[in-house]
XYZ file of C-alpha atoms in Angstrom:
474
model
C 0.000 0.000 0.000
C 1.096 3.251 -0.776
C 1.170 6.549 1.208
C 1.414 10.570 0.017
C 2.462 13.081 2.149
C 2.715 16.748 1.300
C 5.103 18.844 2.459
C 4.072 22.548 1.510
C 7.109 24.662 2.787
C 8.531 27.882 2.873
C 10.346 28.001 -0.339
C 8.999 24.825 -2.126
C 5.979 21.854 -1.582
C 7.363 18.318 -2.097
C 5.351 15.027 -1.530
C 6.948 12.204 -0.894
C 5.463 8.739 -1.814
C 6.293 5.872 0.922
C 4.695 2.097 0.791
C 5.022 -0.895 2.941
C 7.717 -2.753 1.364
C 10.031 0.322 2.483
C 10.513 2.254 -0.457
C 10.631 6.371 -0.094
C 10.644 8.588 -3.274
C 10.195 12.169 -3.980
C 8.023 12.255 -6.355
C 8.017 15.978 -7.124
C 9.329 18.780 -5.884
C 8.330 22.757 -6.868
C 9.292 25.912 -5.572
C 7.712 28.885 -5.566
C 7.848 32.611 -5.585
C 8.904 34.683 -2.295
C 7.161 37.987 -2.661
C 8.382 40.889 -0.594
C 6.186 43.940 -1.590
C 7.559 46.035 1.676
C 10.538 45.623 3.934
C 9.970 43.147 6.277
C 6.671 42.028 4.799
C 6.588 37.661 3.285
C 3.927 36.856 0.862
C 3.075 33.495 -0.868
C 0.669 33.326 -3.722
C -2.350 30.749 -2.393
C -2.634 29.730 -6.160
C 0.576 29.095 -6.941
C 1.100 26.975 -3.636
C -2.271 25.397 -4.342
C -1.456 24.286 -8.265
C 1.955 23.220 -6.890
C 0.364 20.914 -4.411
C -2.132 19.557 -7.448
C 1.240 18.868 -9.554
C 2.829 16.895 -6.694
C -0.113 14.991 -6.302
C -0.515 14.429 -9.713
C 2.981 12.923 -9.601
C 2.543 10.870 -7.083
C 0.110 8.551 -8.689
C -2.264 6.198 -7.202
C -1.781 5.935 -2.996
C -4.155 4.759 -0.251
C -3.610 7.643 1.914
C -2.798 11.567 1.775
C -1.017 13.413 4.644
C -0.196 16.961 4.207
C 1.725 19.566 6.349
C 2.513 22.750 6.289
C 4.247 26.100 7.064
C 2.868 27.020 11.160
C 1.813 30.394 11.331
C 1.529 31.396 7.252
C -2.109 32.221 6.997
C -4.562 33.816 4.738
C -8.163 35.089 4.120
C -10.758 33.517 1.270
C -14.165 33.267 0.132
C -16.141 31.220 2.203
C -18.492 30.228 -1.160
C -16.277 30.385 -4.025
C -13.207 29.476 -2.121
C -11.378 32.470 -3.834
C -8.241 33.672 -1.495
C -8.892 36.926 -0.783
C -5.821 38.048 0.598
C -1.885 36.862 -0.237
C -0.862 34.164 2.219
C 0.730 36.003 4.778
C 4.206 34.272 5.755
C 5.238 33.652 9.212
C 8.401 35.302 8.773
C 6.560 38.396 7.664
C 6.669 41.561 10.288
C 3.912 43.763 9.190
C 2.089 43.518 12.597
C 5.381 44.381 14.494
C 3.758 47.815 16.009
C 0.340 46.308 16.195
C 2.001 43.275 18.811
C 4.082 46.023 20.445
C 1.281 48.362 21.214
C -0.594 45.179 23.115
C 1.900 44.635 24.697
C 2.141 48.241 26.095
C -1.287 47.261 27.162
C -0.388 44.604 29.274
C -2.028 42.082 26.720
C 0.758 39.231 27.174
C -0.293 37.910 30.454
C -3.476 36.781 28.351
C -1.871 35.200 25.418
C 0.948 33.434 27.654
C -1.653 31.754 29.965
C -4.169 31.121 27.374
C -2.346 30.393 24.418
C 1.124 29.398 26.085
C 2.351 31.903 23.309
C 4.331 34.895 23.915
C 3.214 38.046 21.955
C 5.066 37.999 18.848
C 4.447 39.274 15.062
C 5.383 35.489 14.088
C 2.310 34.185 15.089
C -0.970 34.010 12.919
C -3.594 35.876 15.106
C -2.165 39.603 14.491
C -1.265 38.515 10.274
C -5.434 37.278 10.205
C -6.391 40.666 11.940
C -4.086 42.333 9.534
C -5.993 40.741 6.660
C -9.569 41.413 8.093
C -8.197 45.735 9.160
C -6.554 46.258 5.422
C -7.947 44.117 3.048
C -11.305 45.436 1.894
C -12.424 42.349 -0.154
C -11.617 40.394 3.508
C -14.047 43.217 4.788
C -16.822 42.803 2.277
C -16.874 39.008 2.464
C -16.998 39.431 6.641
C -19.996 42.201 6.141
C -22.009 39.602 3.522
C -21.136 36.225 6.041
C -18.983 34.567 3.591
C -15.223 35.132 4.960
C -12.987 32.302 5.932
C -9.808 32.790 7.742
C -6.924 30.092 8.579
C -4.108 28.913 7.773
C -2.999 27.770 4.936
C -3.874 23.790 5.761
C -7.272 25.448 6.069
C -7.564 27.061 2.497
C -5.599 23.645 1.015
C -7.936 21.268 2.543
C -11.209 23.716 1.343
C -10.024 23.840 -1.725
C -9.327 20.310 -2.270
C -11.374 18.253 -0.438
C -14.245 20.725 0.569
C -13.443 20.450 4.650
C -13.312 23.657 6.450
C -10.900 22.464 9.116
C -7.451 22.783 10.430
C -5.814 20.204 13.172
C -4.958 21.008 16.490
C -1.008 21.623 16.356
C -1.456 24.066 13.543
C -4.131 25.831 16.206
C -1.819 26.067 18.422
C 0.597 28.409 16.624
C -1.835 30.800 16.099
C -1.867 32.357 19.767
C -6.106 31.951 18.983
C -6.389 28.680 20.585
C -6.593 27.523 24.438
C -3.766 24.807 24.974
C -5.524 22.996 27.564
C -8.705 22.445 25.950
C -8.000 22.330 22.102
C -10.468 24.776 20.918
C -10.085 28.844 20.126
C -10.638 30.994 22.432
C -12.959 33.933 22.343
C -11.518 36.240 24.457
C -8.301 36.016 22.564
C -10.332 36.151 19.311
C -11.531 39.473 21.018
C -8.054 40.348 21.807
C -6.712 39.976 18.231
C -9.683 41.178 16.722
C -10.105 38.174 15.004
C -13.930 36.939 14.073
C -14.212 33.680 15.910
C -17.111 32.849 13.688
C -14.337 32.686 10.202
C -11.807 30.420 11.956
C -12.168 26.038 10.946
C -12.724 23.592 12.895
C -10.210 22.329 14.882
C -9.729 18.288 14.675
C -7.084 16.298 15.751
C -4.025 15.628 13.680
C -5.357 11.946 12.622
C -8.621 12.262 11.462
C -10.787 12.748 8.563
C -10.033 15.666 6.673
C -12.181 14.902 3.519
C -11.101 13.070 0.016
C -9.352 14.195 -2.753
C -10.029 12.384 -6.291
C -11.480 9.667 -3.709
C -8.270 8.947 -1.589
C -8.694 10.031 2.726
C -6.745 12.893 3.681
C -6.001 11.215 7.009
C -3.505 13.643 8.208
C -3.266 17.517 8.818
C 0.084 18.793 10.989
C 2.769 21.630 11.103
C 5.578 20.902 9.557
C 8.188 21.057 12.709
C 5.651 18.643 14.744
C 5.904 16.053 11.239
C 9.312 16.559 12.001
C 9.244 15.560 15.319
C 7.133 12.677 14.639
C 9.684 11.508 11.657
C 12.606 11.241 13.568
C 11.167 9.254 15.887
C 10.833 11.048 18.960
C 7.904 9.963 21.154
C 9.233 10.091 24.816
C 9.605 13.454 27.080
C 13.308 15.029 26.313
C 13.330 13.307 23.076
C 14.366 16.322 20.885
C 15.495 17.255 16.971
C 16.290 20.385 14.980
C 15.129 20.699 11.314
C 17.089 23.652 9.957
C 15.084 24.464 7.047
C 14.492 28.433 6.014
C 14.408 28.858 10.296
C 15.982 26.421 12.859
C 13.270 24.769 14.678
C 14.322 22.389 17.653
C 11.391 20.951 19.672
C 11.265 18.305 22.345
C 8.095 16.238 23.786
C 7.396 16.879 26.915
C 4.545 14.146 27.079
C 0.855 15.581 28.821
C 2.522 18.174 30.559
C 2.787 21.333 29.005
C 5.418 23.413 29.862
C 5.359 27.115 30.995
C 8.692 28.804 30.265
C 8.227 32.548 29.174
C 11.617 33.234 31.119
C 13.421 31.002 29.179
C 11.463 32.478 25.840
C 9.679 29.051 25.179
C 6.749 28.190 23.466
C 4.331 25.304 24.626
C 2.965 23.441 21.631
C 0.644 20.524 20.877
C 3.042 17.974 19.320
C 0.259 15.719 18.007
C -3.504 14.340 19.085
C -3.868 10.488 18.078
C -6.805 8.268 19.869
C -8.359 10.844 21.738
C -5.055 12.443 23.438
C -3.086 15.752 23.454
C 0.748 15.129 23.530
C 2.601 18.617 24.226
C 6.083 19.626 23.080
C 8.355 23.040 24.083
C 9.652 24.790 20.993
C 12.348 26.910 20.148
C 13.017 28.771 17.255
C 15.551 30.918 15.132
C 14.222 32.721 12.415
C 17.187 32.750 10.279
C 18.798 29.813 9.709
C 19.003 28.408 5.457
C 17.209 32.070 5.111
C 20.811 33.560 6.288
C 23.054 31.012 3.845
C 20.096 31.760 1.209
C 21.113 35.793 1.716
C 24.595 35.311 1.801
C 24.578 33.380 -1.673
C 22.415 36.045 -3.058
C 25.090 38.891 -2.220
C 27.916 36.727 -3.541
C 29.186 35.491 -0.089
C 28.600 32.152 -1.229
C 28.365 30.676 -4.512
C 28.446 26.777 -4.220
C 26.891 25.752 -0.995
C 27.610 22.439 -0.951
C 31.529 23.555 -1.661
C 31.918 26.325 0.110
C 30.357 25.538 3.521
C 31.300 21.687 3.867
C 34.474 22.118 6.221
C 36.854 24.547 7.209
C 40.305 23.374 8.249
C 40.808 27.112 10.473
C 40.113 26.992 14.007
C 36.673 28.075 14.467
C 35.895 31.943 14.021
C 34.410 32.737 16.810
C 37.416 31.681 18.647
C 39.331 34.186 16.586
C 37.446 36.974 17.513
C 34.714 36.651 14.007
C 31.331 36.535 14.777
C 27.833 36.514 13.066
C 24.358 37.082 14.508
C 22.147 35.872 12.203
C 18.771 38.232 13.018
C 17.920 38.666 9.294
C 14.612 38.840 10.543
C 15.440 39.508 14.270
C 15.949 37.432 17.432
C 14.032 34.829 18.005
C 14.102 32.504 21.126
C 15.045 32.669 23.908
C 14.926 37.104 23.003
C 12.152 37.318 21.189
C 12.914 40.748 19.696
C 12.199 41.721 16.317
C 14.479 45.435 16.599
C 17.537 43.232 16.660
C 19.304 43.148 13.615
C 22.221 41.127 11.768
C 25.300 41.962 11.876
C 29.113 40.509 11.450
C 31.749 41.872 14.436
C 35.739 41.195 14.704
C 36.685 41.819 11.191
C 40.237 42.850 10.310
C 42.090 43.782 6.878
C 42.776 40.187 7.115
C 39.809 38.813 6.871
C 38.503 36.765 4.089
C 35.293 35.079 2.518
C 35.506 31.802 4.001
C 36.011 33.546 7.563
C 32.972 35.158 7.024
C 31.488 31.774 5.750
C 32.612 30.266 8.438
C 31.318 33.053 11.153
C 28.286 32.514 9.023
C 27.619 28.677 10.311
C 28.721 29.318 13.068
C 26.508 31.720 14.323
C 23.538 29.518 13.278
C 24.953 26.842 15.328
C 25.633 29.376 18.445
C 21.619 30.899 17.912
C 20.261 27.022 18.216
C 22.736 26.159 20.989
C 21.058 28.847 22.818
C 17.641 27.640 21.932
C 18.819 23.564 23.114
C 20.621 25.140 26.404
C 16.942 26.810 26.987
C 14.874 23.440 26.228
C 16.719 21.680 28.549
C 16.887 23.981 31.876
C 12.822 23.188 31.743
C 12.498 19.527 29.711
C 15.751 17.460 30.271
C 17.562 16.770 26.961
C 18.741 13.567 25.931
C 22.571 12.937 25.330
C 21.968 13.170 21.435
C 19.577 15.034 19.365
C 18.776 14.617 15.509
C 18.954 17.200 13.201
C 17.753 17.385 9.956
C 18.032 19.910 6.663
C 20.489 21.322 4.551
C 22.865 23.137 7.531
C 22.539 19.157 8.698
C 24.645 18.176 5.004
C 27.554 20.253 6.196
C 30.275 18.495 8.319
C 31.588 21.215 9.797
C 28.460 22.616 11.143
C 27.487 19.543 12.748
C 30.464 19.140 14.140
C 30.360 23.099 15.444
C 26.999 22.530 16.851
C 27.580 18.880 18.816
C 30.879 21.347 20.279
C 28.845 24.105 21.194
C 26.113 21.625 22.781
C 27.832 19.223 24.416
C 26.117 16.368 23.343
C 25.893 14.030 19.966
C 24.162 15.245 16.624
C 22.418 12.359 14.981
C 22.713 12.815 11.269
C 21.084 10.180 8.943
C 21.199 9.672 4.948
C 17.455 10.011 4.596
C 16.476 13.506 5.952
C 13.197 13.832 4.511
C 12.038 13.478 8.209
C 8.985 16.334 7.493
C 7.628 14.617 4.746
C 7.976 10.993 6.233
C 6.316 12.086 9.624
C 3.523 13.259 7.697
C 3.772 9.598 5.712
C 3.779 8.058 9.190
C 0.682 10.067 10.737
C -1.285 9.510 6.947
C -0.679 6.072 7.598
C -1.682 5.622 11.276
C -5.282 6.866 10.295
C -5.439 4.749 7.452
C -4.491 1.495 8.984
C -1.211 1.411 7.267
C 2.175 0.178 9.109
C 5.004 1.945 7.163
C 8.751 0.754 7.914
C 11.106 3.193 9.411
C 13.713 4.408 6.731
C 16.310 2.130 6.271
C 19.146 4.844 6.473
C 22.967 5.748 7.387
C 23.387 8.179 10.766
C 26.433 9.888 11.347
C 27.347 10.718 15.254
C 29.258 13.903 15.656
C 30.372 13.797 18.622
C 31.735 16.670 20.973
C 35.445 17.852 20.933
C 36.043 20.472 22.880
C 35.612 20.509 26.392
C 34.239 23.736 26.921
C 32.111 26.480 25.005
C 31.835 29.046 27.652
C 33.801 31.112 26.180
C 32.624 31.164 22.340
C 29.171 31.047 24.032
C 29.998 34.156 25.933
C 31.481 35.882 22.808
C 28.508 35.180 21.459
C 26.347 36.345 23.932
C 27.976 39.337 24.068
C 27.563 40.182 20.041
C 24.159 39.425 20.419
C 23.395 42.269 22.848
C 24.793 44.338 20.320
C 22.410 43.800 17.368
C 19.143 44.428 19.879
C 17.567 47.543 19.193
C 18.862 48.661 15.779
C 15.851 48.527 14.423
C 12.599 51.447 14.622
C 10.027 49.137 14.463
C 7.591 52.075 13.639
C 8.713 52.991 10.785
């Protein structure tokens, strides 16, 4: 029997086809446009993503179950009758909402969103994008005045579109800071909050369930991407933990039924799945900039093969010789959660060259995520290993840079298409299906250094110095 999953991402949608004799194949894979109409605004086009999920299906050919993921907190508005998007899908990276979030939070707002929501207030989430839509989008206004507006995310749209269910699943939910984490459901005074019609939002189902048929096969799964992730690696047990470093770095670790508070440490509580009637939680951490920041630097010229150019270095690390990136591209994620920060590159001399600055570049990614793992595990107890996964993951010396600057194994295997196959895995479960784990290669990079305090320090240190650079109002 054969399985589907899609795997609509930031900068492409994939599906990879899985069966029960083992075999795993990409199928197709399509990118699509980033549109950046402002500074600081991220914009997909719902019909391109939607036609690009048609082709991949297309290419997958006949399957028994469909699974699909997708991007977190990218959301959009559309027509509740014609199914027309009525409004670009707004990307989580975007910052429109920046002095919108701020000016809540001037109001004290946070305490609300944190207990309700588990969420800290934050431009990256979906509920200040969808109010964004319904304030400055005047078709989004006309459809809400005649009782025909929809809002979600994008699983939302996809699945209306395709299979004619109005529904999104409960992990996706979660990142929208609209939904109560203990119960599952939105919440109205956070809906209120947000200014965010309660009435336009899906229904929220679990992330195995019936999400309607396209051409006649079940979609049987609807999850983020990072919780597919999660799910694809393996990880089931509390302080089992990976990082997929895709456009962002995403590490997240389950923390089993208890869900766990930690706005000091910058945290975020998430649902990591719901199968047979149960919630299991995770803690996430993110940075926003992670293949975004190698994507940049290769646009500029910094690097032009990355495979090549950011494999190994044979110099001692630059950090350690004074070099230093801080890659806020799109600000500071966790544990600062500040969007004025800004990149920037310190210790330069007349001596310095390219691959020092390629080098500062990974290693700053590394040093953001190490901050993110040291977080995770002062509240959820980390394993002595944790998998990572995406193309950072393909480069030796950054795996070996981060198990250094962590202190504990990275797990890298040959098959990485962990997303996709979690997806595979979930599609699966509600369709009866018992799909093999990948029969892959890992690679253990274990530590070899002793100590990081000081390159963490450095670090630390640099990173105070990029907060506040940017005017958020203007």
């Amino acid at each position: 029997m054969r399985v589907a999953a899609i795997d609509q991402g930031t900068t492409s949608t994939r599906v990879l086809v899985a069966d029960t004799d083992g075999a795993l194949d990409i199928a197709c894979s399509v990118a699509h446009q980033q549109l950046h109409p402002h500074p600081g605004w991220v914009e997909h086009d719902p019909e391109e993503l939607l036609a690009n999920i048609r082709s991949c299906l297309d290419a997958a050919g006949a399957v028994d179950s469909i699974g699909i993921d997708n991007q977190g907190e990218s959301c959009l508005a559309w027509d509740a009758e014609t199914g027309k998007a009525l409004s670009p899908v707004v990307v989580w990276q975007d910052n429109r909402t920046a002095d919108a979030v701020a000016r809540l939070k001037d109001k004290g707002a946070a305490s609300l969103t944190l207990s309700r929501a588990g969420l800290p207030l934050d431009a990256y989430f979906s509920a200040s994008k969808l109010a964004w839509i319904v304030n400055n989008t005047p078709a989004a206004r006309d459809a809400l005045s005649a009782g025909r507006l929809r809002l979600g995310t994008t699983d939302a749209f996809f699945l209306h579109r395709l299979t004619g269910h109005f529904a999104t699943d409960v992990t996706t939910a979660s990142r929208t800071s609209l939904m109560n984490l203990e119960t599952g459901r939105w919440d109205q005074d956070l809906c209120d909050l947000f200014g965010v019609p309660i009435s336009c939002l899906p229904e929220i189902r679990p992330t195995v369930a019936d999400f309607g048929r396209i051409d006649g096969v079940p979609v049987m799964a609807s999850v983020v991407d990072q919780q597919a992730a999660l799910f694809g690696h393996g990880c089931r047990k509390p302080g089992d933990a990976k990082i997929t470093f895709g456009t962002g770095a995403f590490a997240l670790a389950v923390t089993g039924t208890e869900i766990a508070h930690a706005p000091e440490k910058g945290l975020l509580p998430t649902v990591a799945w719901a199968l047979d009637g149960r919630m299991t939680y995770a803690v996430d951490g993110g940075v926003y900039d992670a293949g975004a920041a190698v994507e940049w630097a290769r646009r500029i010229g910094l690097v032009s093969d990355i495979e090549k150019d950011l494999e190994w270095f044979d110099a001692e690390p630059a950090i350690d010789r004074g070099i230093v990136f801080v890659p806020a591209l799109s600000g500071l994620a966790c544990p600062h959660w500040d969007r004025t920060a800004a990149s920037l590159f310190l210790g330069m001399s007349a001596a310095t060259t390219q691959a020092d600055l390629r080098q500062a570049l990974l290693e700053g990614i590394a040093l953001s995520a190490a901050d993110v793992v040291e977080a995770m595990h002062a509240h959820v107890p980390i394993g002595g290993s944790i998998a990572i996964d995406g193309g950072l993951a393909r480069s030796r010396y950054f795996a070996q840079f981060l198990a250094d600057m962590i202190g504990r194994d990275v797990i890298v295997a040959d098959f990485d298409e962990r997303t996709a196959f979690g997806t595979a895995k979930l599609a699966a479960l509600g369709a009866g299906i018992v799909l093999p784990d990948p029969d892959s290669l890992t690679h253990t990079f274990s530590p070899r250094r002793g100590d990081s305090s000081v390159a963490r320090k450095r670090f630390h240190d640099a990173v105070s110095r990029s907060k506040g650079w940017r005017d958020l109002s203007e």
